[in-house]
Amino acid sequence: MALSNSSVLFAWPTDGSVLRAMDTGVRAPALQTWLCRELGHALGVPPAHRVRPDRPLRALGVDSLLALHLKRQLEAALQVSVVAHDLLREATLAQLAGLLAELVAEPRAAAVAGGAAR
């Protein structure tokens, strides 16, 4: 599996405060759409095809190397702490989006990320 040549794989178009301000019902679908697009790019899925959010991440091609890369990129883009195991278990991309939506909503998410950056 080859990763894209993009230097920033998971560049969320805004900062984490915009996601935290979103209504819960909007945040998870927005993250799911973003994850589908970015994971498709990382996996080299042709534009005519789609990454299905109802398939397990492992079935989509996420292996341990990509999971660690995704972990770092998601933490940087979303300012949350992501457990690599959550990327390797049999969770679907939709379930991951829901988990990330919850993590982003936590008020301490930005503080944790800020403390780790020091």
PDB file of C-alpha atoms in Angstrom:
ATOM      1  CA  MET A   1       0.000   0.000   0.000  1.00  0.00           C
ATOM      2  CA  ALA A   2       1.418   3.374  -0.949  1.00  0.00           C
ATOM      3  CA  LEU A   3       0.578   6.558   0.888  1.00  0.00           C
ATOM      4  CA  SER A   4      -0.156   9.698  -1.012  1.00  0.00           C
ATOM      5  CA  ASN A   5       2.652  12.145  -1.642  1.00  0.00           C
ATOM      6  CA  SER A   6       0.663  14.831   0.140  1.00  0.00           C
ATOM      7  CA  SER A   7       2.666  16.380   2.982  1.00  0.00           C
ATOM      8  CA  VAL A   8      -0.463  16.911   5.079  1.00  0.00           C
ATOM      9  CA  LEU A   9      -2.801  13.999   4.641  1.00  0.00           C
ATOM     10  CA  PHE A  10      -5.569  15.091   6.993  1.00  0.00           C
ATOM     11  CA  ALA A  11      -5.744  18.865   6.773  1.00  0.00           C
ATOM     12  CA  TRP A  12      -9.081  19.901   8.256  1.00  0.00           C
ATOM     13  CA  PRO A  13     -10.036  23.127   6.492  1.00  0.00           C
ATOM     14  CA  THR A  14     -10.636  24.952   9.792  1.00  0.00           C
ATOM     15  CA  ASP A  15      -9.426  24.770  13.361  1.00  0.00           C
ATOM     16  CA  GLY A  16     -10.919  22.521  16.032  1.00  0.00           C
ATOM     17  CA  SER A  17     -13.034  25.326  17.500  1.00  0.00           C
ATOM     18  CA  VAL A  18     -15.313  25.272  14.448  1.00  0.00           C
ATOM     19  CA  LEU A  19     -15.935  21.537  14.933  1.00  0.00           C
ATOM     20  CA  ARG A  20     -16.541  21.997  18.657  1.00  0.00           C
ATOM     21  CA  ALA A  21     -19.110  24.716  17.879  1.00  0.00           C
ATOM     22  CA  MET A  22     -21.060  22.424  15.525  1.00  0.00           C
ATOM     23  CA  ASP A  23     -24.215  20.723  16.713  1.00  0.00           C
ATOM     24  CA  THR A  24     -23.614  17.046  17.554  1.00  0.00           C
ATOM     25  CA  GLY A  25     -25.960  15.955  14.789  1.00  0.00           C
ATOM     26  CA  VAL A  26     -23.877  17.855  12.241  1.00  0.00           C
ATOM     27  CA  ARG A  27     -20.372  17.172  13.592  1.00  0.00           C
ATOM     28  CA  ALA A  28     -20.324  13.379  13.075  1.00  0.00           C
ATOM     29  CA  PRO A  29     -21.620  13.473   9.461  1.00  0.00           C
ATOM     30  CA  ALA A  30     -19.168  16.272   8.629  1.00  0.00           C
ATOM     31  CA  LEU A  31     -16.291  14.221  10.050  1.00  0.00           C
ATOM     32  CA  GLN A  32     -17.514  11.115   8.221  1.00  0.00           C
ATOM     33  CA  THR A  33     -17.571  12.916   4.868  1.00  0.00           C
ATOM     34  CA  TRP A  34     -14.111  14.335   5.518  1.00  0.00           C
ATOM     35  CA  LEU A  35     -12.716  10.952   6.634  1.00  0.00           C
ATOM     36  CA  CYS A  36     -14.142   9.188   3.560  1.00  0.00           C
ATOM     37  CA  ARG A  37     -12.535  11.713   1.234  1.00  0.00           C
ATOM     38  CA  GLU A  38      -9.174  11.788   3.003  1.00  0.00           C
ATOM     39  CA  LEU A  39      -8.939   8.026   3.539  1.00  0.00           C
ATOM     40  CA  GLY A  40      -9.825   7.463  -0.102  1.00  0.00           C
ATOM     41  CA  HIS A  41      -6.999   9.816  -1.046  1.00  0.00           C
ATOM     42  CA  ALA A  42      -4.555   8.035   1.306  1.00  0.00           C
ATOM     43  CA  LEU A  43      -5.502   4.614  -0.040  1.00  0.00           C
ATOM     44  CA  GLY A  44      -5.400   5.718  -3.678  1.00  0.00           C
ATOM     45  CA  VAL A  45      -9.090   5.047  -4.307  1.00  0.00           C
ATOM     46  CA  PRO A  46      -9.950   6.363  -7.793  1.00  0.00           C
ATOM     47  CA  PRO A  47     -12.221   9.443  -7.830  1.00  0.00           C
ATOM     48  CA  ALA A  48     -14.999   7.480  -9.540  1.00  0.00           C
ATOM     49  CA  HIS A  49     -15.195   5.183  -6.497  1.00  0.00           C
ATOM     50  CA  ARG A  50     -16.113   5.950  -2.916  1.00  0.00           C
ATOM     51  CA  VAL A  51     -14.872   4.821   0.464  1.00  0.00           C
ATOM     52  CA  ARG A  52     -17.895   3.243   2.126  1.00  0.00           C
ATOM     53  CA  PRO A  53     -18.400   4.454   5.712  1.00  0.00           C
ATOM     54  CA  ASP A  54     -20.223   1.241   6.655  1.00  0.00           C
ATOM     55  CA  ARG A  55     -17.173  -0.984   6.055  1.00  0.00           C
ATOM     56  CA  PRO A  56     -14.624  -1.783   8.784  1.00  0.00           C
ATOM     57  CA  LEU A  57     -11.406   0.213   8.550  1.00  0.00           C
ATOM     58  CA  ARG A  58      -9.342  -2.958   8.154  1.00  0.00           C
ATOM     59  CA  ALA A  59     -11.547  -4.053   5.248  1.00  0.00           C
ATOM     60  CA  LEU A  60     -10.891  -0.672   3.631  1.00  0.00           C
ATOM     61  CA  GLY A  61      -7.150  -1.335   3.787  1.00  0.00           C
ATOM     62  CA  VAL A  62      -6.098   0.344   7.026  1.00  0.00           C
ATOM     63  CA  ASP A  63      -3.133  -1.636   8.346  1.00  0.00           C
ATOM     64  CA  SER A  64      -0.942  -0.904  11.377  1.00  0.00           C
ATOM     65  CA  LEU A  65       1.387   1.437   9.479  1.00  0.00           C
ATOM     66  CA  LEU A  66      -1.461   3.503   8.054  1.00  0.00           C
ATOM     67  CA  ALA A  67      -3.248   3.452  11.437  1.00  0.00           C
ATOM     68  CA  LEU A  68      -0.240   5.065  13.139  1.00  0.00           C
ATOM     69  CA  HIS A  69       0.014   7.632  10.362  1.00  0.00           C
ATOM     70  CA  LEU A  70      -3.714   8.385  10.631  1.00  0.00           C
ATOM     71  CA  LYS A  71      -3.436   8.680  14.410  1.00  0.00           C
ATOM     72  CA  ARG A  72      -0.762  11.372  14.157  1.00  0.00           C
ATOM     73  CA  GLN A  73      -2.594  13.230  11.400  1.00  0.00           C
ATOM     74  CA  LEU A  74      -5.981  13.100  13.148  1.00  0.00           C
ATOM     75  CA  GLU A  75      -4.476  14.320  16.414  1.00  0.00           C
ATOM     76  CA  ALA A  76      -2.822  17.253  14.660  1.00  0.00           C
ATOM     77  CA  ALA A  77      -5.848  18.164  12.551  1.00  0.00           C
ATOM     78  CA  LEU A  78      -8.531  17.733  15.216  1.00  0.00           C
ATOM     79  CA  GLN A  79      -6.540  18.566  18.348  1.00  0.00           C
ATOM     80  CA  VAL A  80      -7.643  15.386  20.150  1.00  0.00           C
ATOM     81  CA  SER A  81      -5.919  12.326  21.531  1.00  0.00           C
ATOM     82  CA  VAL A  82      -6.637   9.254  19.363  1.00  0.00           C
ATOM     83  CA  VAL A  83      -5.970   5.688  20.525  1.00  0.00           C
ATOM     84  CA  ALA A  84      -4.317   3.678  17.727  1.00  0.00           C
ATOM     85  CA  HIS A  85      -6.342   0.618  18.762  1.00  0.00           C
ATOM     86  CA  ASP A  86      -9.522   2.474  17.720  1.00  0.00           C
ATOM     87  CA  LEU A  87      -8.136   2.588  14.186  1.00  0.00           C
ATOM     88  CA  LEU A  88      -7.236  -1.117  14.112  1.00  0.00           C
ATOM     89  CA  ARG A  89     -10.303  -2.758  15.595  1.00  0.00           C
ATOM     90  CA  GLU A  90     -13.265  -3.795  13.489  1.00  0.00           C
ATOM     91  CA  ALA A  91     -14.919  -0.380  13.718  1.00  0.00           C
ATOM     92  CA  THR A  92     -16.410   1.175  10.618  1.00  0.00           C
ATOM     93  CA  LEU A  93     -15.416   4.560   9.317  1.00  0.00           C
ATOM     94  CA  ALA A  94     -18.839   5.852  10.441  1.00  0.00           C
ATOM     95  CA  GLN A  95     -18.174   4.600  13.983  1.00  0.00           C
ATOM     96  CA  LEU A  96     -14.757   6.274  13.955  1.00  0.00           C
ATOM     97  CA  ALA A  97     -16.389   9.545  12.854  1.00  0.00           C
ATOM     98  CA  GLY A  98     -18.817   9.260  15.784  1.00  0.00           C
ATOM     99  CA  LEU A  99     -15.972   8.621  18.226  1.00  0.00           C
ATOM    100  CA  LEU A 100     -13.994  11.570  16.870  1.00  0.00           C
ATOM    101  CA  ALA A 101     -17.096  13.783  17.062  1.00  0.00           C
ATOM    102  CA  GLU A 102     -17.395  12.934  20.761  1.00  0.00           C
ATOM    103  CA  LEU A 103     -13.694  13.556  21.386  1.00  0.00           C
ATOM    104  CA  VAL A 104     -13.792  16.921  19.619  1.00  0.00           C
ATOM    105  CA  ALA A 105     -16.811  17.946  21.704  1.00  0.00           C
ATOM    106  CA  GLU A 106     -14.964  17.408  24.980  1.00  0.00           C
ATOM    107  CA  PRO A 107     -13.850  20.777  26.354  1.00  0.00           C
ATOM    108  CA  ARG A 108     -10.567  19.317  27.532  1.00  0.00           C
ATOM    109  CA  ALA A 109      -9.640  18.061  24.049  1.00  0.00           C
ATOM    110  CA  ALA A 110      -7.927  21.316  23.126  1.00  0.00           C
ATOM    111  CA  ALA A 111      -6.217  21.522  26.523  1.00  0.00           C
ATOM    112  CA  VAL A 112      -4.808  18.001  26.142  1.00  0.00           C
ATOM    113  CA  ALA A 113      -3.519  18.771  22.672  1.00  0.00           C
ATOM    114  CA  GLY A 114      -2.123  22.095  23.851  1.00  0.00           C
ATOM    115  CA  GLY A 115      -0.337  20.445  26.766  1.00  0.00           C
ATOM    116  CA  ALA A 116       1.210  17.827  24.490  1.00  0.00           C
ATOM    117  CA  ALA A 117       2.551  20.508  22.149  1.00  0.00           C
ATOM    118  CA  ARG A 118       4.648  22.131  24.871  1.00  0.00           C
TER     119      ARG A 118
END
